[in-house]
Amino acid sequence: MKTAINFDSDSEILSPGSAISPIDGRYHQRTKELSACFSEKALMKFRLMIEVEYLIVLSSIAGVVRPLTVREHSFLRGFYKEFSDVTFLRIKNIEKETNHDVNAVQRYFMETLKSSFLGRLSGFVHLGLTSEDINNLAFALMLRAGTDVLINRYELVARVIKDSLVKPYQLTPLLARTHGQPASPTTVAWEMNVFVARLEEAIADLKNFSLSVKFGGATGGHNALNAAYPKVNWRNFSRKFIKHLNGFDQVKQPLMQFRYNQYTTQIEPHDTYAKLFDIIKRANTILIDYTRDMWLYISLEVFAQKTVEKEDGSSAMPNKVNPIDFENAEGNLGIANALFNFFAAELPVSRLQRHLTDSTIIRNFGPAYAHTLVGLKSVSKGLSKVSVNTKHIQQELEAHWNVLAEAYQTILRRAGVNDGYDLLKAITRGQEVSKENLHDFIDRLAIEKNLSASLVIELKALTPHNYIGDRSIDV
């Protein structure tokens, strides 16, 4: 029987039942895939990965570290590829002594390397670097992995909307509402596709996004490395190293790219963090807008909700079937956006060459991504429970012939009836209008204005069901 390792001897092992945050508690099953991206263990692994890859690329510089063989590369990469709970515990124990998490990773690597056949390389670990060189690249790897998870989920939501509510309902008319009041008809597919198109644009921006990173030592100028190895162009080396990081771990698709920012202080200014989070925030805002519309459509009975036999909708009202998944999505996406707003506002600001406020803020990237993921999964779950209530949609259209006023007044003005707008306003604004009312109006107007028979036929052919304009969609 395996025994769980207690990473902190002063506390109980974390479980969903004892977690403070709902991310690791109530929503653990929905967010656990992000653990490999944003957990403390993941952060330590990514830091170790940067230290190892730096040493490997450093070996390609003549006169610094001797060239390493493919076998030696493989051995070094084993440090992070075989990163285990035991490794993590060892690093955390070192951190208790150093009170510095990056130094703990560095010391673990040096100590372990020293006892191996590559022991002579231990003195080159972290050579000429500052902790932020390692940290900003580790968090870049975390963001790349986490953003990939979100992109896949955004794409899934867009695909589900398109497959279930766009493609099958391109010819299903729907009463539109502007200011909450009946307006010129649209289609179910059109209204759903508005959100798909918006979301796909945000997804494209995420896929094309590149994150700025730094690798320039304690204050950005490679001071220590230039002093020790003045013949090496360390800016070019940093460009080479960042290019290396853009390719070495990509196994399934091109992910977020990193670009070297050569003009930094001790930290990268984080302007591209703000850009990234603004894109995610926009995608989330689109879906908040969508969940609110779905909530309203369900309230208006445009969509019906499927019931689950053993579920309860209320502790008091047995009849209730509530749109809880869309409400859950709205709440979680809103929490995520509040965090992303804070990140985007705070992280680009740093006092002089460095202060440490950003360190604790950056550690909260995971919760923002996790709340986003919960929201996306809730949107998908909500979509699985709805169906289009075509009968109600048809009844609603039939009850609102007044929405043809726009078409009538426009066609009449085309025919030379200059006061067409005012004529329609007089018989439709704030009044119940039936098919018979409109057709009687046209018959009277035909006599008064000497309208042609073809114009009368054209007007009478219009109904709330076919007055939908051009709603063609490329699917």
Tab-separated table of N, CA and C in Angstrom, residues 88-223:
chain	number	residue	atom	x	y	z
A	88	PHE	N	10.435	16.597	-5.177
A	88	PHE	CA	9.778	17.812	-4.688
A	88	PHE	C	9.993	17.983	-3.191
A	89	LEU	N	9.839	16.918	-2.436
A	89	LEU	CA	10.028	16.977	-0.991
A	89	LEU	C	11.454	17.389	-0.641
A	90	ARG	N	12.419	16.841	-1.377
A	90	ARG	CA	13.819	17.183	-1.131
A	90	ARG	C	14.048	18.689	-1.351
A	91	ILE	N	13.494	19.229	-2.428
A	91	ILE	CA	13.658	20.655	-2.723
A	91	ILE	C	12.985	21.503	-1.647
A	92	LYS	N	11.798	21.099	-1.226
A	92	LYS	CA	11.094	21.853	-0.184
A	92	LYS	C	11.856	21.830	1.143
A	93	ASN	N	12.514	20.737	1.437
A	93	ASN	CA	13.323	20.671	2.654
A	93	ASN	C	14.536	21.594	2.564
A	94	ILE	N	15.139	21.674	1.376
A	94	ILE	CA	16.259	22.604	1.175
A	94	ILE	C	15.760	24.037	1.333
A	95	GLU	N	14.555	24.306	0.821
A	95	GLU	CA	13.993	25.657	0.908
A	95	GLU	C	13.793	26.093	2.361
A	96	LYS	N	13.522	25.133	3.256
A	96	LYS	CA	13.375	25.478	4.668
A	96	LYS	C	14.663	26.071	5.232
A	97	GLU	N	15.787	25.659	4.652
A	97	GLU	CA	17.079	26.181	5.090
A	97	GLU	C	17.410	27.497	4.383
A	98	THR	N	17.150	27.552	3.080
A	98	THR	CA	17.544	28.722	2.291
A	98	THR	C	16.546	29.870	2.380
A	99	ASN	N	15.285	29.534	2.676
A	99	ASN	CA	14.196	30.514	2.625
A	99	ASN	C	14.162	31.211	1.266
A	100	HIS	N	14.515	30.460	0.229
A	100	HIS	CA	14.567	30.997	-1.143
A	100	HIS	C	14.259	29.827	-2.075
A	101	ASP	N	13.097	29.868	-2.708
A	101	ASP	CA	12.651	28.694	-3.460
A	101	ASP	C	13.483	28.419	-4.709
A	102	VAL	N	13.912	29.464	-5.425
A	102	VAL	CA	14.727	29.230	-6.626
A	102	VAL	C	16.098	28.694	-6.238
A	103	ASN	N	16.681	29.254	-5.183
A	103	ASN	CA	17.973	28.747	-4.711
A	103	ASN	C	17.874	27.295	-4.267
A	104	ALA	N	16.718	26.905	-3.741
A	104	ALA	CA	16.530	25.513	-3.323
A	104	ALA	C	16.610	24.575	-4.524
A	105	VAL	N	16.005	24.987	-5.640
A	105	VAL	CA	16.075	24.184	-6.872
A	105	VAL	C	17.515	24.127	-7.360
A	106	GLN	N	18.174	25.271	-7.371
A	106	GLN	CA	19.561	25.347	-7.817
A	106	GLN	C	20.464	24.447	-6.972
A	107	ARG	N	20.309	24.497	-5.654
A	107	ARG	CA	21.157	23.684	-4.765
A	107	ARG	C	20.881	22.200	-4.942
A	108	TYR	N	19.594	21.858	-5.107
A	108	TYR	CA	19.258	20.447	-5.341
A	108	TYR	C	19.964	19.951	-6.605
A	109	PHE	N	19.898	20.718	-7.662
A	109	PHE	CA	20.510	20.322	-8.929
A	109	PHE	C	22.021	20.198	-8.776
A	110	MET	N	22.641	21.179	-8.136
A	110	MET	CA	24.097	21.153	-7.966
A	110	MET	C	24.528	19.961	-7.123
A	111	GLU	N	23.829	19.730	-6.010
A	111	GLU	CA	24.220	18.641	-5.101
A	111	GLU	C	24.069	17.276	-5.764
A	112	THR	N	22.967	17.109	-6.474
A	112	THR	CA	22.709	15.814	-7.124
A	112	THR	C	23.664	15.604	-8.286
A	113	LEU	N	23.905	16.672	-9.027
A	113	LEU	CA	24.825	16.582	-10.160
A	113	LEU	C	26.240	16.279	-9.685
A	114	LYS	N	26.621	16.871	-8.568
A	114	LYS	CA	27.976	16.717	-8.030
A	114	LYS	C	28.311	15.248	-7.736
A	115	SER	N	27.303	14.486	-7.364
A	115	SER	CA	27.542	13.079	-7.020
A	115	SER	C	27.403	12.145	-8.218
A	116	SER	N	27.231	12.712	-9.414
A	116	SER	CA	27.081	11.905	-10.627
A	116	SER	C	28.367	11.930	-11.439
A	117	PHE	N	28.352	11.239	-12.587
A	117	PHE	CA	29.549	11.220	-13.448
A	117	PHE	C	29.779	12.572	-14.126
A	118	LEU	N	28.815	13.481	-14.002
A	118	LEU	CA	28.978	14.829	-14.543
A	118	LEU	C	29.242	15.840	-13.419
A	119	GLY	N	29.822	15.361	-12.334
A	119	GLY	CA	30.030	16.197	-11.162
A	119	GLY	C	30.794	17.474	-11.435
A	120	ARG	N	31.730	17.436	-12.407
A	120	ARG	CA	32.524	18.631	-12.690
A	120	ARG	C	31.695	19.781	-13.259
A	121	LEU	N	30.478	19.455	-13.749
A	121	LEU	CA	29.626	20.500	-14.319
A	121	LEU	C	28.850	21.259	-13.248
A	122	SER	N	28.859	20.773	-12.018
A	122	SER	CA	28.017	21.374	-10.979
A	122	SER	C	28.346	22.847	-10.744
A	123	GLY	N	29.596	23.235	-10.965
A	123	GLY	CA	29.981	24.629	-10.772
A	123	GLY	C	29.409	25.569	-11.818
A	124	PHE	N	28.864	25.009	-12.914
A	124	PHE	CA	28.305	25.839	-13.977
A	124	PHE	C	26.777	25.963	-13.883
A	125	VAL	N	26.194	25.309	-12.889
A	125	VAL	CA	24.754	25.437	-12.687
A	125	VAL	C	24.433	26.876	-12.287
A	126	HIS	N	23.449	27.484	-12.975
A	126	HIS	CA	22.971	28.829	-12.641
A	126	HIS	C	24.068	29.883	-12.853
A	127	LEU	N	25.019	29.587	-13.704
A	127	LEU	CA	26.163	30.473	-13.902
A	127	LEU	C	25.729	31.838	-14.434
A	128	GLY	N	26.052	32.904	-13.695
A	128	GLY	CA	25.806	34.264	-14.145
A	128	GLY	C	24.345	34.676	-14.177
A	129	LEU	N	23.477	33.886	-13.590
A	129	LEU	CA	22.045	34.179	-13.650
A	129	LEU	C	21.549	34.768	-12.340
A	130	THR	N	20.369	35.337	-12.388
A	130	THR	CA	19.636	35.722	-11.184
A	130	THR	C	18.366	34.869	-11.132
A	131	SER	N	17.769	34.793	-9.960
A	131	SER	CA	16.615	33.900	-9.807
A	131	SER	C	15.489	34.259	-10.764
A	132	GLU	N	15.367	35.547	-11.109
A	132	GLU	CA	14.275	35.948	-11.996
A	132	GLU	C	14.474	35.448	-13.422
A	133	ASP	N	15.725	35.187	-13.823
A	133	ASP	CA	15.964	34.565	-15.126
A	133	ASP	C	15.296	33.191	-15.175
A	134	ILE	N	15.426	32.463	-14.096
A	134	ILE	CA	14.800	31.137	-14.013
A	134	ILE	C	13.294	31.266	-13.821
A	135	ASN	N	12.914	32.150	-12.914
A	135	ASN	CA	11.503	32.271	-12.539
A	135	ASN	C	10.614	32.716	-13.691
A	136	ASN	N	11.032	33.760	-14.418
A	136	ASN	CA	10.147	34.284	-15.462
A	136	ASN	C	9.976	33.270	-16.578
A	137	LEU	N	11.005	32.436	-16.812
A	137	LEU	CA	10.880	31.402	-17.841
A	137	LEU	C	10.044	30.223	-17.337
A	138	ALA	N	10.155	29.915	-16.044
A	138	ALA	CA	9.333	28.848	-15.479
A	138	ALA	C	7.855	29.231	-15.545
A	139	PHE	N	7.549	30.467	-15.177
A	139	PHE	CA	6.155	30.907	-15.256
A	139	PHE	C	5.689	31.013	-16.703
A	140	ALA	N	6.601	31.330	-17.605
A	140	ALA	CA	6.240	31.347	-19.028
A	140	ALA	C	5.827	29.949	-19.488
A	141	LEU	N	6.579	28.932	-19.045
A	141	LEU	CA	6.226	27.543	-19.376
A	141	LEU	C	4.880	27.165	-18.763
A	142	MET	N	4.632	27.628	-17.545
A	142	MET	CA	3.354	27.360	-16.891
A	142	MET	C	2.204	27.987	-17.671
A	143	LEU	N	2.386	29.248	-18.057
A	143	LEU	CA	1.337	29.941	-18.799
A	143	LEU	C	1.111	29.297	-20.154
A	144	ARG	N	2.188	28.859	-20.778
A	144	ARG	CA	2.034	28.198	-22.081
A	144	ARG	C	1.204	26.925	-21.937
A	145	ALA	N	1.515	26.126	-20.927
A	145	ALA	CA	0.784	24.879	-20.718
A	145	ALA	C	-0.669	25.162	-20.318
A	146	GLY	N	-0.871	26.117	-19.415
A	146	GLY	CA	-2.223	26.432	-18.964
A	146	GLY	C	-3.070	27.047	-20.048
A	147	THR	N	-2.473	27.916	-20.853
A	147	THR	CA	-3.220	28.544	-21.945
A	147	THR	C	-3.622	27.514	-22.986
A	148	ASP	N	-2.782	26.532	-23.203
A	148	ASP	CA	-3.135	25.454	-24.135
A	148	ASP	C	-4.379	24.703	-23.655
A	149	VAL	N	-4.463	24.462	-22.350
A	149	VAL	CA	-5.654	23.808	-21.783
A	149	VAL	C	-6.893	24.665	-22.049
A	150	LEU	N	-6.778	25.982	-21.833
A	150	LEU	CA	-7.926	26.864	-22.048
A	150	LEU	C	-8.308	26.938	-23.510
A	151	ILE	N	-7.308	27.019	-24.398
A	151	ILE	CA	-7.608	27.082	-25.833
A	151	ILE	C	-8.440	25.871	-26.257
A	152	ASN	N	-8.032	24.697	-25.801
A	152	ASN	CA	-8.779	23.480	-26.147
A	152	ASN	C	-10.219	23.555	-25.647
A	153	ARG	N	-10.414	24.125	-24.476
A	153	ARG	CA	-11.767	24.237	-23.910
A	153	ARG	C	-12.596	25.307	-24.615
A	154	TYR	N	-11.966	26.434	-24.925
A	154	TYR	CA	-12.680	27.464	-25.695
A	154	TYR	C	-13.133	26.883	-27.038
A	155	GLU	N	-12.239	26.147	-27.680
A	155	GLU	CA	-12.580	25.546	-28.978
A	155	GLU	C	-13.722	24.550	-28.842
A	156	LEU	N	-13.717	23.797	-27.742
A	156	LEU	CA	-14.791	22.826	-27.521
A	156	LEU	C	-16.134	23.538	-27.352
A	157	VAL	N	-16.147	24.612	-26.569
A	157	VAL	CA	-17.393	25.368	-26.374
A	157	VAL	C	-17.896	25.907	-27.708
A	158	ALA	N	-17.001	26.509	-28.497
A	158	ALA	CA	-17.398	27.045	-29.804
A	158	ALA	C	-17.945	25.948	-30.704
A	159	ARG	N	-17.298	24.798	-30.673
A	159	ARG	CA	-17.727	23.669	-31.523
A	159	ARG	C	-19.086	23.128	-31.090
A	160	VAL	N	-19.312	23.038	-29.786
A	160	VAL	CA	-20.600	22.535	-29.290
A	160	VAL	C	-21.727	23.488	-29.672
A	161	ILE	N	-21.503	24.795	-29.500
A	161	ILE	CA	-22.528	25.772	-29.891
A	161	ILE	C	-22.826	25.649	-31.381
A	162	LYS	N	-21.759	25.553	-32.167
A	162	LYS	CA	-21.935	25.476	-33.621
A	162	LYS	C	-22.667	24.205	-34.032
A	163	ASP	N	-22.270	23.068	-33.466
A	163	ASP	CA	-22.862	21.786	-33.872
A	163	ASP	C	-24.289	21.604	-33.372
A	164	SER	N	-24.584	22.124	-32.169
A	164	SER	CA	-25.904	21.861	-31.582
A	164	SER	C	-26.921	22.964	-31.810
A	165	LEU	N	-26.451	24.220	-31.990
A	165	LEU	CA	-27.402	25.322	-32.071
A	165	LEU	C	-27.254	26.210	-33.304
A	166	VAL	N	-26.188	26.038	-34.073
A	166	VAL	CA	-26.026	26.826	-35.300
A	166	VAL	C	-26.414	26.003	-36.527
A	167	LYS	N	-25.702	24.932	-36.770
A	167	LYS	CA	-25.952	24.140	-37.980
A	167	LYS	C	-27.397	23.645	-38.107
A	168	PRO	N	-28.016	23.114	-37.039
A	168	PRO	CA	-29.370	22.564	-37.196
A	168	PRO	C	-30.469	23.626	-37.279
A	169	TYR	N	-30.174	24.899	-36.957
A	169	TYR	CA	-31.253	25.874	-36.820
A	169	TYR	C	-31.039	27.127	-37.668
A	170	GLN	N	-30.421	26.946	-38.838
A	170	GLN	CA	-30.147	28.096	-39.699
A	170	GLN	C	-31.425	28.700	-40.275
A	171	LEU	N	-32.475	27.902	-40.386
A	171	LEU	CA	-33.732	28.389	-40.955
A	171	LEU	C	-34.822	28.552	-39.900
A	172	THR	N	-34.445	28.495	-38.626
A	172	THR	CA	-35.426	28.647	-37.550
A	172	THR	C	-35.503	30.104	-37.125
A	173	PRO	N	-36.603	30.801	-37.503
A	173	PRO	CA	-36.719	32.217	-37.151
A	173	PRO	C	-36.903	32.396	-35.655
A	174	LEU	N	-36.515	33.565	-35.159
A	174	LEU	CA	-36.583	33.853	-33.732
A	174	LEU	C	-36.929	35.327	-33.554
A	175	LEU	N	-37.870	35.606	-32.675
A	175	LEU	CA	-38.200	36.999	-32.370
A	175	LEU	C	-37.019	37.646	-31.649
A	176	ALA	N	-36.494	38.697	-32.238
A	176	ALA	CA	-35.397	39.416	-31.596
A	176	ALA	C	-35.950	40.372	-30.539
A	177	ARG	N	-35.077	40.799	-29.648
A	177	ARG	CA	-35.471	41.781	-28.638
A	177	ARG	C	-34.346	42.802	-28.487
A	178	THR	N	-34.699	44.059	-28.730
A	178	THR	CA	-33.772	45.151	-28.431
A	178	THR	C	-34.390	45.970	-27.308
A	179	HIS	N	-33.582	46.315	-26.325
A	179	HIS	CA	-34.089	46.967	-25.107
A	179	HIS	C	-35.135	46.094	-24.419
A	180	GLY	N	-35.067	44.782	-24.651
A	180	GLY	CA	-36.007	43.864	-24.035
A	180	GLY	C	-37.362	43.812	-24.724
A	181	GLN	N	-37.517	44.587	-25.808
A	181	GLN	CA	-38.798	44.658	-26.500
A	181	GLN	C	-38.717	43.959	-27.859
A	182	PRO	N	-39.853	43.418	-28.361
A	182	PRO	CA	-39.858	42.723	-29.646
A	182	PRO	C	-39.278	43.588	-30.764
A	183	ALA	N	-38.435	42.974	-31.600
A	183	ALA	CA	-37.777	43.686	-32.696
A	183	ALA	C	-37.716	42.777	-33.918
A	184	SER	N	-37.158	43.283	-35.001
A	184	SER	CA	-37.122	42.544	-36.273
A	184	SER	C	-36.552	41.146	-36.065
A	185	PRO	N	-37.235	40.121	-36.601
A	185	PRO	CA	-36.832	38.728	-36.341
A	185	PRO	C	-35.431	38.401	-36.834
A	186	THR	N	-34.839	37.451	-36.179
A	186	THR	CA	-33.522	36.918	-36.521
A	186	THR	C	-33.683	35.407	-36.660
A	187	THR	N	-32.618	34.649	-36.504
A	187	THR	CA	-32.716	33.182	-36.456
A	187	THR	C	-31.962	32.673	-35.242
A	188	VAL	N	-32.325	31.490	-34.791
A	188	VAL	CA	-31.613	30.867	-33.674
A	188	VAL	C	-30.138	30.728	-34.017
A	189	ALA	N	-29.850	30.229	-35.225
A	189	ALA	CA	-28.468	30.007	-35.640
A	189	ALA	C	-27.671	31.301	-35.650
A	190	TRP	N	-28.282	32.375	-36.150
A	190	TRP	CA	-27.577	33.651	-36.246
A	190	TRP	C	-27.154	34.154	-34.868
A	191	GLU	N	-28.083	34.132	-33.929
A	191	GLU	CA	-27.783	34.641	-32.589
A	191	GLU	C	-26.714	33.808	-31.900
A	192	MET	N	-26.741	32.511	-32.099
A	192	MET	CA	-25.717	31.644	-31.517
A	192	MET	C	-24.369	31.854	-32.197
A	193	ASN	N	-24.407	32.057	-33.515
A	193	ASN	CA	-23.156	32.192	-34.266
A	193	ASN	C	-22.458	33.521	-33.978
A	194	VAL	N	-23.216	34.535	-33.554
A	194	VAL	CA	-22.592	35.798	-33.155
A	194	VAL	C	-21.544	35.539	-32.071
A	195	PHE	N	-21.893	34.689	-31.123
A	195	PHE	CA	-20.966	34.373	-30.032
A	195	PHE	C	-19.832	33.467	-30.504
A	196	VAL	N	-20.131	32.535	-31.390
A	196	VAL	CA	-19.085	31.661	-31.930
A	196	VAL	C	-18.030	32.491	-32.652
A	197	ALA	N	-18.481	33.423	-33.492
A	197	ALA	CA	-17.544	34.251	-34.260
A	197	ALA	C	-16.668	35.092	-33.334
A	198	ARG	N	-17.278	35.648	-32.302
A	198	ARG	CA	-16.509	36.452	-31.342
A	198	ARG	C	-15.488	35.579	-30.617
A	199	LEU	N	-15.927	34.410	-30.192
A	199	LEU	CA	-15.043	33.521	-29.441
A	199	LEU	C	-13.908	33.009	-30.319
A	200	GLU	N	-14.198	32.699	-31.574
A	200	GLU	CA	-13.150	32.206	-32.475
A	200	GLU	C	-12.088	33.267	-32.726
A	201	GLU	N	-12.475	34.520	-32.736
A	201	GLU	CA	-11.489	35.593	-32.907
A	201	GLU	C	-10.562	35.665	-31.694
A	202	ALA	N	-11.132	35.525	-30.504
A	202	ALA	CA	-10.302	35.527	-29.294
A	202	ALA	C	-9.377	34.316	-29.261
A	203	ILE	N	-9.892	33.164	-29.696
A	203	ILE	CA	-9.062	31.946	-29.750
A	203	ILE	C	-7.888	32.147	-30.698
A	204	ALA	N	-8.156	32.751	-31.861
A	204	ALA	CA	-7.085	33.010	-32.828
A	204	ALA	C	-6.020	33.928	-32.225
A	205	ASP	N	-6.460	34.933	-31.464
A	205	ASP	CA	-5.501	35.836	-30.813
A	205	ASP	C	-4.650	35.084	-29.794
A	206	LEU	N	-5.254	34.148	-29.068
A	206	LEU	CA	-4.487	33.341	-28.112
A	206	LEU	C	-3.474	32.460	-28.826
A	207	LYS	N	-3.889	31.864	-29.937
A	207	LYS	CA	-2.986	30.975	-30.668
A	207	LYS	C	-1.812	31.726	-31.282
A	208	ASN	N	-2.025	32.983	-31.621
A	208	ASN	CA	-0.966	33.771	-32.261
A	208	ASN	C	-0.166	34.599	-31.262
A	209	PHE	N	-0.462	34.425	-29.988
A	209	PHE	CA	0.160	35.261	-28.970
A	209	PHE	C	1.596	34.819	-28.686
A	210	SER	N	2.462	35.792	-28.451
A	210	SER	CA	3.825	35.491	-28.013
A	210	SER	C	4.112	36.272	-26.735
A	211	LEU	N	4.820	35.630	-25.822
A	211	LEU	CA	5.087	36.194	-24.497
A	211	LEU	C	6.531	36.666	-24.405
A	212	SER	N	6.729	37.877	-23.944
A	212	SER	CA	8.093	38.394	-23.762
A	212	SER	C	8.717	37.806	-22.496
A	213	VAL	N	9.990	37.430	-22.600
A	213	VAL	CA	10.724	36.886	-21.460
A	213	VAL	C	12.100	37.545	-21.400
A	214	LYS	N	12.724	37.481	-20.228
A	214	LYS	CA	14.052	38.066	-20.075
A	214	LYS	C	15.045	36.992	-19.669
A	215	PHE	N	16.324	37.283	-19.944
A	215	PHE	CA	17.393	36.371	-19.551
A	215	PHE	C	18.689	37.173	-19.554
A	216	GLY	N	18.758	38.154	-18.615
A	216	GLY	CA	19.875	39.089	-18.670
A	216	GLY	C	20.600	39.333	-17.372
A	217	GLY	N	20.415	38.435	-16.406
A	217	GLY	CA	21.157	38.601	-15.172
A	217	GLY	C	20.479	39.539	-14.185
A	218	ALA	N	21.234	39.965	-13.169
A	218	ALA	CA	20.678	40.644	-12.000
A	218	ALA	C	19.988	41.964	-12.314
A	219	THR	N	20.513	42.735	-13.289
A	219	THR	CA	19.859	44.002	-13.634
A	219	THR	C	19.674	44.159	-15.140
A	220	GLY	N	19.748	43.065	-15.879
A	220	GLY	CA	19.395	43.078	-17.295
A	220	GLY	C	20.535	43.163	-18.276
A	221	GLY	N	21.766	43.435	-17.813
A	221	GLY	CA	22.869	43.656	-18.741
A	221	GLY	C	23.890	42.537	-18.804
A	222	HIS	N	23.577	41.330	-18.314
A	222	HIS	CA	24.517	40.206	-18.308
A	222	HIS	C	25.846	40.601	-17.664
A	223	ASN	N	25.784	41.412	-16.607
A	223	ASN	CA	27.021	41.952	-16.015
A	223	ASN	C	28.023	40.863	-15.653
